[in-house]
mmCIF file of C-alpha atoms in Angstrom:
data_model
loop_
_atom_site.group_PDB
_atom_site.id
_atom_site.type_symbol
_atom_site.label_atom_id
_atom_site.label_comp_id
_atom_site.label_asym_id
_atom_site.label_seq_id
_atom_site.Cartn_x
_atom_site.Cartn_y
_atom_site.Cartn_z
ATOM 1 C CA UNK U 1 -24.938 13.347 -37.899
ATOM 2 C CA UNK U 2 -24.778 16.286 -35.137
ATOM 3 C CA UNK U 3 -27.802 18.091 -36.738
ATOM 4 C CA UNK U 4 -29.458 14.814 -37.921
ATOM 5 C CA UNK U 5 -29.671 13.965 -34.810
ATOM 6 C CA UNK U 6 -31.096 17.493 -33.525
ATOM 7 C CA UNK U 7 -33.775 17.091 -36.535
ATOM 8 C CA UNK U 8 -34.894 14.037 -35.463
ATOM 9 C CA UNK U 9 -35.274 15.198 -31.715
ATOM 10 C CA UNK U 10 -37.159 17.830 -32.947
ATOM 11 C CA UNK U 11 -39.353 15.751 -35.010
ATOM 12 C CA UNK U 12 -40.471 13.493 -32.372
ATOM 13 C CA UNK U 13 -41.111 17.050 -29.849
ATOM 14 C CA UNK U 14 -43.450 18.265 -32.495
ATOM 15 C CA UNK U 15 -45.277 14.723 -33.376
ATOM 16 C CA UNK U 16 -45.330 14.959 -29.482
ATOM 17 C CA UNK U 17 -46.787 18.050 -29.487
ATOM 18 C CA UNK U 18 -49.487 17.282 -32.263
ATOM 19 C CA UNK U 19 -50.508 14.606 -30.454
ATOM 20 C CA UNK U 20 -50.981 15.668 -26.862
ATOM 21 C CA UNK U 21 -53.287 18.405 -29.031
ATOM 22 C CA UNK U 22 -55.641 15.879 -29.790
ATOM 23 C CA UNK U 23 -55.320 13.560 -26.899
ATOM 24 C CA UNK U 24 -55.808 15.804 -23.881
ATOM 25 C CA UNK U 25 -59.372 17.366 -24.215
ATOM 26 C CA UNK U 26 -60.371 13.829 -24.574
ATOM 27 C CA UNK U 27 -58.751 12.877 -21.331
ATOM 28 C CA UNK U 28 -59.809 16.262 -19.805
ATOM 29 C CA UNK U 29 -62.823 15.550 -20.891
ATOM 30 C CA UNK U 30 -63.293 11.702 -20.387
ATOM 31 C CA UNK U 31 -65.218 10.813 -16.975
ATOM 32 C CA UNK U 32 -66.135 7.705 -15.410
ATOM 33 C CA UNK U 33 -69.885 6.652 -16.623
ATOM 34 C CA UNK U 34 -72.550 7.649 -13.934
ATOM 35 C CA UNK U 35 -74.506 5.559 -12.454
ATOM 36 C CA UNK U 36 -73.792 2.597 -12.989
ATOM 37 C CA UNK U 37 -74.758 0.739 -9.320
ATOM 38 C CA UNK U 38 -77.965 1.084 -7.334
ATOM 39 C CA UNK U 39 -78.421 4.872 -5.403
ATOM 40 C CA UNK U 40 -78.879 5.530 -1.735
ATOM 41 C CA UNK U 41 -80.963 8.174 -0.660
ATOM 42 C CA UNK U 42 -80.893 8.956 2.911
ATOM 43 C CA UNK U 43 -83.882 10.491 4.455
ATOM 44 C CA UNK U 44 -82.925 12.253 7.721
ATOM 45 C CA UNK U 45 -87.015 11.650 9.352
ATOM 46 C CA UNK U 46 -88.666 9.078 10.301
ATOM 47 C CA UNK U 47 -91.130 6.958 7.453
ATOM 48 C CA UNK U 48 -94.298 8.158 6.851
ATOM 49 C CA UNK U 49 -93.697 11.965 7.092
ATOM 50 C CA UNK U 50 -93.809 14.672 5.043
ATOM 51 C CA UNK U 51 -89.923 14.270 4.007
ATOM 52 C CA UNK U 52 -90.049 10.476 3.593
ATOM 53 C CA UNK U 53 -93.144 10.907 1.677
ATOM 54 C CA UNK U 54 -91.840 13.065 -0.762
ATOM 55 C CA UNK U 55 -88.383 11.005 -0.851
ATOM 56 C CA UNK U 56 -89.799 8.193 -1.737
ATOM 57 C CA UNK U 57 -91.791 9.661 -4.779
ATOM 58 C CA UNK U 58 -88.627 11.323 -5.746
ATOM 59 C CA UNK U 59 -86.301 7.829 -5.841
ATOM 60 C CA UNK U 60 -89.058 6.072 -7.675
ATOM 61 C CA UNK U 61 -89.014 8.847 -10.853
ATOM 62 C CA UNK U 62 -85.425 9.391 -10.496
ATOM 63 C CA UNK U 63 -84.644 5.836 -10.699
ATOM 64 C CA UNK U 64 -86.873 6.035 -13.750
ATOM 65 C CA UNK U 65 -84.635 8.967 -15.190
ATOM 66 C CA UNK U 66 -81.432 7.325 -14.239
ATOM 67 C CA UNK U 67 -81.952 3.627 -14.971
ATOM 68 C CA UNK U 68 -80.563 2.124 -11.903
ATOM 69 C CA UNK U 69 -82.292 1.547 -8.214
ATOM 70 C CA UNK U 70 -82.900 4.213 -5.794
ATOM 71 C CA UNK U 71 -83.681 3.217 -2.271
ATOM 72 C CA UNK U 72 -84.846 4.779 0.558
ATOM 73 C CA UNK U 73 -83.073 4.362 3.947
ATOM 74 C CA UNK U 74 -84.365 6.315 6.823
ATOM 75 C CA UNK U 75 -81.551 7.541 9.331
ATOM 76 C CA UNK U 76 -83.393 9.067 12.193
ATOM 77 C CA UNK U 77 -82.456 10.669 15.582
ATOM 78 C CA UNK U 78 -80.331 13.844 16.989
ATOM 79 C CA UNK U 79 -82.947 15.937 15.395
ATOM 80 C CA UNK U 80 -81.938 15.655 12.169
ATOM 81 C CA UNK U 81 -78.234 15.409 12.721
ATOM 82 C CA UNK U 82 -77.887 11.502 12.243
ATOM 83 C CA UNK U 83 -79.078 11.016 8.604
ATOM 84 C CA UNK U 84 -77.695 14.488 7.575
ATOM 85 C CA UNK U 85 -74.265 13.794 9.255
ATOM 86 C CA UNK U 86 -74.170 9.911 7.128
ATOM 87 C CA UNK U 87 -75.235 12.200 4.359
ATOM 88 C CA UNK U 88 -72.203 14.396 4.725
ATOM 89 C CA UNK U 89 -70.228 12.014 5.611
ATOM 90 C CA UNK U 90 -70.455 9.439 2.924
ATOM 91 C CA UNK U 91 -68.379 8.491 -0.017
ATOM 92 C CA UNK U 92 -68.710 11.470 -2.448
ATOM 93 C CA UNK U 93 -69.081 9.326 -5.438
ATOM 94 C CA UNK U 94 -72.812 9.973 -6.103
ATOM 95 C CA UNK U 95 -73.924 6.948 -4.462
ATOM 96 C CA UNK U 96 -75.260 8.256 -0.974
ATOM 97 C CA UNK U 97 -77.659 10.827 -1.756
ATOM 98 C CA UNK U 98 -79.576 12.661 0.903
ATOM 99 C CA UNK U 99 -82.588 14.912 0.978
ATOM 100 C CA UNK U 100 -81.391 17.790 2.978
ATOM 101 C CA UNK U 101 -83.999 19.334 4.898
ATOM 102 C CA UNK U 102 -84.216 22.872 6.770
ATOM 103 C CA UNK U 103 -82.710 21.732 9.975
ATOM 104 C CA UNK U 104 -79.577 21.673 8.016
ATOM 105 C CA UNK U 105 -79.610 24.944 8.449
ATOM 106 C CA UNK U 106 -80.549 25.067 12.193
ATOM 107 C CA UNK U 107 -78.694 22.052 14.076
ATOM 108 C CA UNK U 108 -75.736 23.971 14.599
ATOM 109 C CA UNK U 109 -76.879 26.207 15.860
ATOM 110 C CA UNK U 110 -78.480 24.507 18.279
ATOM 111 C CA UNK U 111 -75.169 22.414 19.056
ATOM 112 C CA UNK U 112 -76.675 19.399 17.935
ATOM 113 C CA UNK U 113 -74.031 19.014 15.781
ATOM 114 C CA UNK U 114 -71.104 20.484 13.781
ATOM 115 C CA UNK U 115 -72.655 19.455 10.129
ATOM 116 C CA UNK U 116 -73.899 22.456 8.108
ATOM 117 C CA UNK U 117 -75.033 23.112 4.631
ATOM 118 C CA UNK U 118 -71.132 23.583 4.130
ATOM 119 C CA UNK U 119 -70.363 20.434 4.263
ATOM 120 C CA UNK U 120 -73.095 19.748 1.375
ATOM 121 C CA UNK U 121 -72.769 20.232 -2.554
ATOM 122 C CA UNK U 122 -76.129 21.199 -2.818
ATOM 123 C CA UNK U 123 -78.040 19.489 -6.104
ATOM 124 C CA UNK U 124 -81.539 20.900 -6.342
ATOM 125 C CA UNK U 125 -84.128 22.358 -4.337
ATOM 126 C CA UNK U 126 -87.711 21.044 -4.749
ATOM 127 C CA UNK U 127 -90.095 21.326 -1.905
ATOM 128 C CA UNK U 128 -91.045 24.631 0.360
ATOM 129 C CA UNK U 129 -93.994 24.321 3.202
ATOM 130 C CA UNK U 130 -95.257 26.346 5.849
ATOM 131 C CA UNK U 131 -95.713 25.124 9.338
ATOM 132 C CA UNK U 132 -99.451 24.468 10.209
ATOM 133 C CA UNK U 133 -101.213 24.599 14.056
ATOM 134 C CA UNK U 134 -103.274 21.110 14.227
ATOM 135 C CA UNK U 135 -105.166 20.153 16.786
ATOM 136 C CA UNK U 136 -107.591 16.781 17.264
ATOM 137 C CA UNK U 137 -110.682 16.512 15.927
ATOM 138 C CA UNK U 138 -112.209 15.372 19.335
ATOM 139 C CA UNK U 139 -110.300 18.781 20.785
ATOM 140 C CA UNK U 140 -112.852 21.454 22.123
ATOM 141 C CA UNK U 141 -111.002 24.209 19.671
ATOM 142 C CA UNK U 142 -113.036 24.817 16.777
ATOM 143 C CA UNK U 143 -111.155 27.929 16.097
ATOM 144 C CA UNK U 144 -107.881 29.450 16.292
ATOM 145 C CA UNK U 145 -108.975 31.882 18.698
ATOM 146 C CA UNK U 146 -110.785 29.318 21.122
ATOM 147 C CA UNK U 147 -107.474 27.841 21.299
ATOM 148 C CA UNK U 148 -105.121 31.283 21.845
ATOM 149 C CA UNK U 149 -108.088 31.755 24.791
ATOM 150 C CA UNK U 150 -107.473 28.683 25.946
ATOM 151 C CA UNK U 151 -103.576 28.808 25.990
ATOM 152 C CA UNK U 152 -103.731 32.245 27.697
ATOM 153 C CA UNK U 153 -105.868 30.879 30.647
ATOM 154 C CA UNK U 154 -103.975 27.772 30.793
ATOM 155 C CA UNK U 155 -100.030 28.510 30.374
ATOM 156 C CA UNK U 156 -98.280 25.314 30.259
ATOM 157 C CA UNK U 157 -100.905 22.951 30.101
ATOM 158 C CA UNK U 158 -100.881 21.969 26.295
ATOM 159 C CA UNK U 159 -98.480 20.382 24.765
ATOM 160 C CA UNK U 160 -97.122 20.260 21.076
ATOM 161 C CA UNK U 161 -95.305 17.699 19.008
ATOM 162 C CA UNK U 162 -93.904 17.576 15.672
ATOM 163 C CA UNK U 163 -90.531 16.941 15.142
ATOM 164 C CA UNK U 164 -87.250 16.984 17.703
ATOM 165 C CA UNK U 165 -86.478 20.057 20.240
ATOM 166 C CA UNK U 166 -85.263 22.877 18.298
ATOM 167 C CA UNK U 167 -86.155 21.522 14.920
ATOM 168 C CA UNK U 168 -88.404 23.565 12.450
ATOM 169 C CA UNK U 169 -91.587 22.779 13.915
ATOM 170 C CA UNK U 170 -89.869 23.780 17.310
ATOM 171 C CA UNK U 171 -88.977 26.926 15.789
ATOM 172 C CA UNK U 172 -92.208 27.339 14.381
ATOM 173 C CA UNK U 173 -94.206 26.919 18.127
ATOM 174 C CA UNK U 174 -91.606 29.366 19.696
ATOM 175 C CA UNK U 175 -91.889 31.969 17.107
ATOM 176 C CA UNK U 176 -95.771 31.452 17.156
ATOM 177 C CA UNK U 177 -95.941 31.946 20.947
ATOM 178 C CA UNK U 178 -93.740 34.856 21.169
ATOM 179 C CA UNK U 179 -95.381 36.563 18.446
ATOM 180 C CA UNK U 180 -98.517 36.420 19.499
ATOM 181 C CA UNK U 181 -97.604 37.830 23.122
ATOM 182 C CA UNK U 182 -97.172 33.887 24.885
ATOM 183 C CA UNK U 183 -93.485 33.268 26.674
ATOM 184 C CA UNK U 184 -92.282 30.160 24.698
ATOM 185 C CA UNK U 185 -93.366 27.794 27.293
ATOM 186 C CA UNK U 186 -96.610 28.474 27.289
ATOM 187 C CA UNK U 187 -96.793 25.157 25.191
ATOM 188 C CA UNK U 188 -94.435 22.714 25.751
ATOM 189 C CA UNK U 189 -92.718 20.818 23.290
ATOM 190 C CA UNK U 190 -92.592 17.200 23.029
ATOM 191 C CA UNK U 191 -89.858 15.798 20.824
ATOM 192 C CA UNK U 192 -90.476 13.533 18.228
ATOM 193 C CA UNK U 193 -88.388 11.490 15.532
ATOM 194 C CA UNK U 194 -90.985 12.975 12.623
ATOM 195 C CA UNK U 195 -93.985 14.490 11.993
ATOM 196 C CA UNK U 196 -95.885 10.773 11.413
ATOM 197 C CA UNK U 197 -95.412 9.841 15.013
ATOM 198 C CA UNK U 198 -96.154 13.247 16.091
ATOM 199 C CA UNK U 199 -99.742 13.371 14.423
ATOM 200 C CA UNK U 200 -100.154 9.588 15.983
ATOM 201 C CA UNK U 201 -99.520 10.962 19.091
ATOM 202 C CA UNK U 202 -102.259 13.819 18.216
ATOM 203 C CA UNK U 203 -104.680 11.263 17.312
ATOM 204 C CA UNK U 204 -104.277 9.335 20.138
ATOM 205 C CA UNK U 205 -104.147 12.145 22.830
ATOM 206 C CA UNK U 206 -100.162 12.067 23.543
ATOM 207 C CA UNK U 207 -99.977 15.449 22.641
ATOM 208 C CA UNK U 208 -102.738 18.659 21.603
ATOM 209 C CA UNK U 209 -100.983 20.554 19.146
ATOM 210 C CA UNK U 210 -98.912 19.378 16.289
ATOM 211 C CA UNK U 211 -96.894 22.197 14.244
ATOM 212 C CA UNK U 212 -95.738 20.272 11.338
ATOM 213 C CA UNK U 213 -96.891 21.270 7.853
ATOM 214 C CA UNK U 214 -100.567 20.792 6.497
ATOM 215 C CA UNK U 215 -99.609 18.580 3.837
ATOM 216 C CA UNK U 216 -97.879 15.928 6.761
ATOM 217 C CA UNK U 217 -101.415 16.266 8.233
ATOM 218 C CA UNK U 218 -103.430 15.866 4.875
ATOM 219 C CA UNK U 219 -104.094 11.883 5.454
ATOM 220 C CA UNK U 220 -105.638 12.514 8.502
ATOM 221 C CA UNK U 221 -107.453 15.699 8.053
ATOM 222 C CA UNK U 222 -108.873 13.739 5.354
ATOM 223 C CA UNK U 223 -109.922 11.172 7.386
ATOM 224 C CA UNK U 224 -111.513 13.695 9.513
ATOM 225 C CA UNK U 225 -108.791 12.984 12.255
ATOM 226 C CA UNK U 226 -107.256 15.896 12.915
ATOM 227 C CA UNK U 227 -108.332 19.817 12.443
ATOM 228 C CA UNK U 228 -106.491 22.323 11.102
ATOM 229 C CA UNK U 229 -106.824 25.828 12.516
ATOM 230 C CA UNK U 230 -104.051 28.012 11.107
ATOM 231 C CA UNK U 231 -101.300 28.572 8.848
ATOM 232 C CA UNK U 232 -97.883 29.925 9.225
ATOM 233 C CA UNK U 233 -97.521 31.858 5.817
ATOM 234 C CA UNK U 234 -98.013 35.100 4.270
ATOM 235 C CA UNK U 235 -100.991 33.280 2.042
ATOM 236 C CA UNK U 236 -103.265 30.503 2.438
ATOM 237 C CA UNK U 237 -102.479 26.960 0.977
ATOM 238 C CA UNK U 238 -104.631 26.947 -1.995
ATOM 239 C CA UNK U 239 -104.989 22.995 -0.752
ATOM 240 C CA UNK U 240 -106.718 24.334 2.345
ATOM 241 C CA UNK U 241 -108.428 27.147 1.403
ATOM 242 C CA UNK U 242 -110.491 27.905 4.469
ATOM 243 C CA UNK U 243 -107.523 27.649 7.010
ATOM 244 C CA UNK U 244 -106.562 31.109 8.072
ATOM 245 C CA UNK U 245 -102.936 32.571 8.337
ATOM 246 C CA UNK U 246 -102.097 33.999 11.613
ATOM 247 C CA UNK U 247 -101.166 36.843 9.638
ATOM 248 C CA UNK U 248 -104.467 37.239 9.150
ATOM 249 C CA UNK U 249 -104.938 36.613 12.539
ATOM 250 C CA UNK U 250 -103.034 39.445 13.543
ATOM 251 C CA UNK U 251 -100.049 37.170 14.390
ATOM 252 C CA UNK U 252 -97.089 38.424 12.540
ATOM 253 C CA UNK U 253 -94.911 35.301 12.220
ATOM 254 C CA UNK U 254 -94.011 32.346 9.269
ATOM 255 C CA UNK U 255 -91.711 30.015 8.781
ATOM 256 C CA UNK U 256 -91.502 26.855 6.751
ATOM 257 C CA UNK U 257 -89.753 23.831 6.400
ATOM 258 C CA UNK U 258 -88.346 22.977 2.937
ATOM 259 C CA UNK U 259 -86.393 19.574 1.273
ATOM 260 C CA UNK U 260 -84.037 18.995 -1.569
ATOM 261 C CA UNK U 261 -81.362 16.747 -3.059
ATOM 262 C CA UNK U 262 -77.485 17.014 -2.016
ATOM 263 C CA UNK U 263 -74.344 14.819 -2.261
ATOM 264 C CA UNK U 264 -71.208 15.119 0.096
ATOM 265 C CA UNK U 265 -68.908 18.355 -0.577
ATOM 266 C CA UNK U 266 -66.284 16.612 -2.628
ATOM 267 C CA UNK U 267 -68.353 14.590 -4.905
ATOM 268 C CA UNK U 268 -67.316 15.246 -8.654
ATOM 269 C CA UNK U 269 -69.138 17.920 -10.823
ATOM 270 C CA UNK U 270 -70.221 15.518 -13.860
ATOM 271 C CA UNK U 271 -72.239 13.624 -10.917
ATOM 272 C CA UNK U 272 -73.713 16.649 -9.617
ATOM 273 C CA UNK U 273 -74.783 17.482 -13.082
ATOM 274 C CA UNK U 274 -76.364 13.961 -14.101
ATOM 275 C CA UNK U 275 -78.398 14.235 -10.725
ATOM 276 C CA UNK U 276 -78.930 18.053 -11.277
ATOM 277 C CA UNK U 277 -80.596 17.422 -14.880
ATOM 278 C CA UNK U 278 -82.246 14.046 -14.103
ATOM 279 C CA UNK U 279 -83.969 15.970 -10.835
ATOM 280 C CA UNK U 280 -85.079 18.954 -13.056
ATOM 281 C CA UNK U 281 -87.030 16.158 -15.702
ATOM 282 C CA UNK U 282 -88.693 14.720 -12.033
ATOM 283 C CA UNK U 283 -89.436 18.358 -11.243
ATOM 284 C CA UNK U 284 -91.245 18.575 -14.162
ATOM 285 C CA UNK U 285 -92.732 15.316 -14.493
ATOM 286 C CA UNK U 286 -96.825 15.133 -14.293
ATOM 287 C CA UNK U 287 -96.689 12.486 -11.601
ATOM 288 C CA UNK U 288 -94.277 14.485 -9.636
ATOM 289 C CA UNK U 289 -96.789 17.386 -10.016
ATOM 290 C CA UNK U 290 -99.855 15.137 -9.579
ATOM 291 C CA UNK U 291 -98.578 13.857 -6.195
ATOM 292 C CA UNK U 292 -96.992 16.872 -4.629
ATOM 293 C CA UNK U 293 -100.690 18.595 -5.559
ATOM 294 C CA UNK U 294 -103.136 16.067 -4.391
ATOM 295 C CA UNK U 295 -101.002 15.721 -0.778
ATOM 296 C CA UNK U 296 -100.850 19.554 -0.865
ATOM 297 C CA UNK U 297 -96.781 19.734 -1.065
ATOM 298 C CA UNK U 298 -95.496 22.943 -2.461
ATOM 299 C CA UNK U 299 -93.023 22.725 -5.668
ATOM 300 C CA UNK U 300 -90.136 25.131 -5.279
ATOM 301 C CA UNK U 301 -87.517 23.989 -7.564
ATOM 302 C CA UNK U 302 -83.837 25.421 -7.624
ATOM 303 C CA UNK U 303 -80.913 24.162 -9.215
ATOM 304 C CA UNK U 304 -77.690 23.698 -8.000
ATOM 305 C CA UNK U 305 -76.862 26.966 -8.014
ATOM 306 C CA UNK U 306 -79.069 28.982 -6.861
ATOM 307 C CA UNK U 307 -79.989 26.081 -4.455
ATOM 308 C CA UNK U 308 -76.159 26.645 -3.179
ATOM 309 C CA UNK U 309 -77.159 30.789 -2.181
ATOM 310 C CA UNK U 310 -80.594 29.692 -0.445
ATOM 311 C CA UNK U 311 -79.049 26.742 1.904
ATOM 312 C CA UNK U 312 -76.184 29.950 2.888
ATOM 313 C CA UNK U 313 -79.538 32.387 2.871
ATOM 314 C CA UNK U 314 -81.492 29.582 4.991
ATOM 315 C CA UNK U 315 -78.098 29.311 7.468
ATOM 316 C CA UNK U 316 -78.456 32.810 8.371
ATOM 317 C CA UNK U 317 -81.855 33.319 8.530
ATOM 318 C CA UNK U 318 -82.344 30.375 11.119
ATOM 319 C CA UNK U 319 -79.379 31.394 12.920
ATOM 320 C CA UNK U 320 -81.384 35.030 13.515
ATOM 321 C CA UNK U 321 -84.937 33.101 14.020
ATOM 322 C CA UNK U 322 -83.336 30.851 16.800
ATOM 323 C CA UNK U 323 -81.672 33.887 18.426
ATOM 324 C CA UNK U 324 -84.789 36.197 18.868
ATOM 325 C CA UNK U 325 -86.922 33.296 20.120
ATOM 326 C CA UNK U 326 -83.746 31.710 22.489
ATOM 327 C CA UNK U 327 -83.292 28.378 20.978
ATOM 328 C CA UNK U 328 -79.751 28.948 19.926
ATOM 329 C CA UNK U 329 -76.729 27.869 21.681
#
């Protein structure tokens, strides 16, 4: 009875045994269905910018792609830190979604606030642009250079909007100025929840220069509102062919603002790769293409990965930028 016993233990280890074999990669494996409720996307600017703009095409095809809503909520204020720190700070299920932007990479530096690209799982990157000098059309500057004259016998008089102080476009009029031989307040800054109410304000004479990208200006350079009159890049925009770099100008200085997709730090890797593939198909999607074209948005596209290195790339390389031009804390 002694070793019946002991056989019969034995038996039941191994059937056990066999079992678990079979069961456990399907358990490993087996992962709550995603999504299965409606998306938030959090946009970090205010509506009608360049970043909303884009968001907004980007819910619209990824809601297509992942068969639930996707809706837009703008969370604006603390230059950038509010909608990036509800971002970060969100349930990491893959619900709250937020389109990082640059100033991820910058607001901490700036003691704005403590989030960073750390506190991100970074999805995809899909959107690079170069800052832009825009003035009014009814402005007296036809020219780049009529405008550096003017600015050199007139320190301090202009002013310049485009986003909050020390965001990109902040960056991108300090590291103009000092490059091209102007101490930093040469133009002042006045801060603003987005590029949208920035180029109002340039329209209706609240402020003379706006720094934010050519594409944010597009409607209204269209419209024959506003005139562009250089580039921050090392090329010209093939959208606006005839607007000069200031490389070109003999300026050495560029700097962009860019956007993609992230989820909070902890959020689960089979959600990160649902969003990661359905973002590559609106990457690659004609109306994606058609839209970022005609509004003169440069396509960068990264995946998660190699998104990850650039945001830690990005944190460094704003950290330096802010240092030489004295924006950093």
């Amino acid at each position: 009875m002694r070793w019946e016993g002991r056989r019969a233990v034995l038996a039941a280890v191994v059937l056990l045994t066999l079992v678990a074999g079979f069961l456990l990669p399907s358990v490993l494996l087996a992962q709550p269905k995603y999504p299965i409720r409606p998306i938030t996307l959090i946009v970090p600017w205010a509506a009608g910018g360049g970043t909303d703009r884009i968001s907004r095409m980007v819910a619209v095809l990824l809601e297509r792609e992942l068969g639930t809503p996707v809706t837009v909520v703008n969370r604006t204020g603390g230059g950038g830190a509010v909608g990036h720190t509800a971002g970060a700070t969100a349930t990491p299920d893959g619900y709250t979604i937020t389109m990082v932007t640059v100033e991820i990479a910058m607001m901490h530096w700036l003691g704005l606030a403590k989030v960073n690209y750390k506190d991100f799982r970074p999805v995809a990157l899909l959107n690079f642009d170069p800052a832009g000098i825009s003035v009014s059309a009814t402005a007296p500057w036809k020219t780049y250079r009529e405008l550096h004259e003017y600015i050199r016998a007139n320190p301090g008089k202009l002013k310049a909007s485009g986003t909050a102080a020390g965001g990109i476009w902040d960056l991108a009029r300090a590291g103009w100025l000092k490059a091209a031989g102007f101490p930093t307040d040469a133009v002042r800054w006045v801060p603003s929840t987005g590029a949208a109410p920035a180029l109002a304000e340039l329209v209706a004479g609240g402020v003379d220069i706006v720094t934010a990208s050519l594409p944010e200006a597009a409607p209204l350079i269209a419209a024959g509102k506003v005139r562009p009159l250089a580039i921050m890049a090392d090329k010209r925009d093939p959208m606006f062919p005839d607007v000069p770099t200031l490389k070109e100008l003999g300026i050495n200085w560029s700097v962009g603002a860019w956007r993609g997709i992230a989820v909070p730090k902890f959020t689960p890797t089979n959600v990160v790769n649902v969003l990661e593939k359905a973002l590559a198909k609106v990457v690659e999607n004609p109306e994606f293409k058609d839209f970022m074209q005609k509004n003169g948005f440069g396509i960068l596209y990264k995946p998660a990965k190699e998104f990850a290195k650039f945001m830690e790339e990005q944190d460094r390389l704003m950290g330096q930028l802010m240092k030489e031009v004295g924006l950093a804390k």
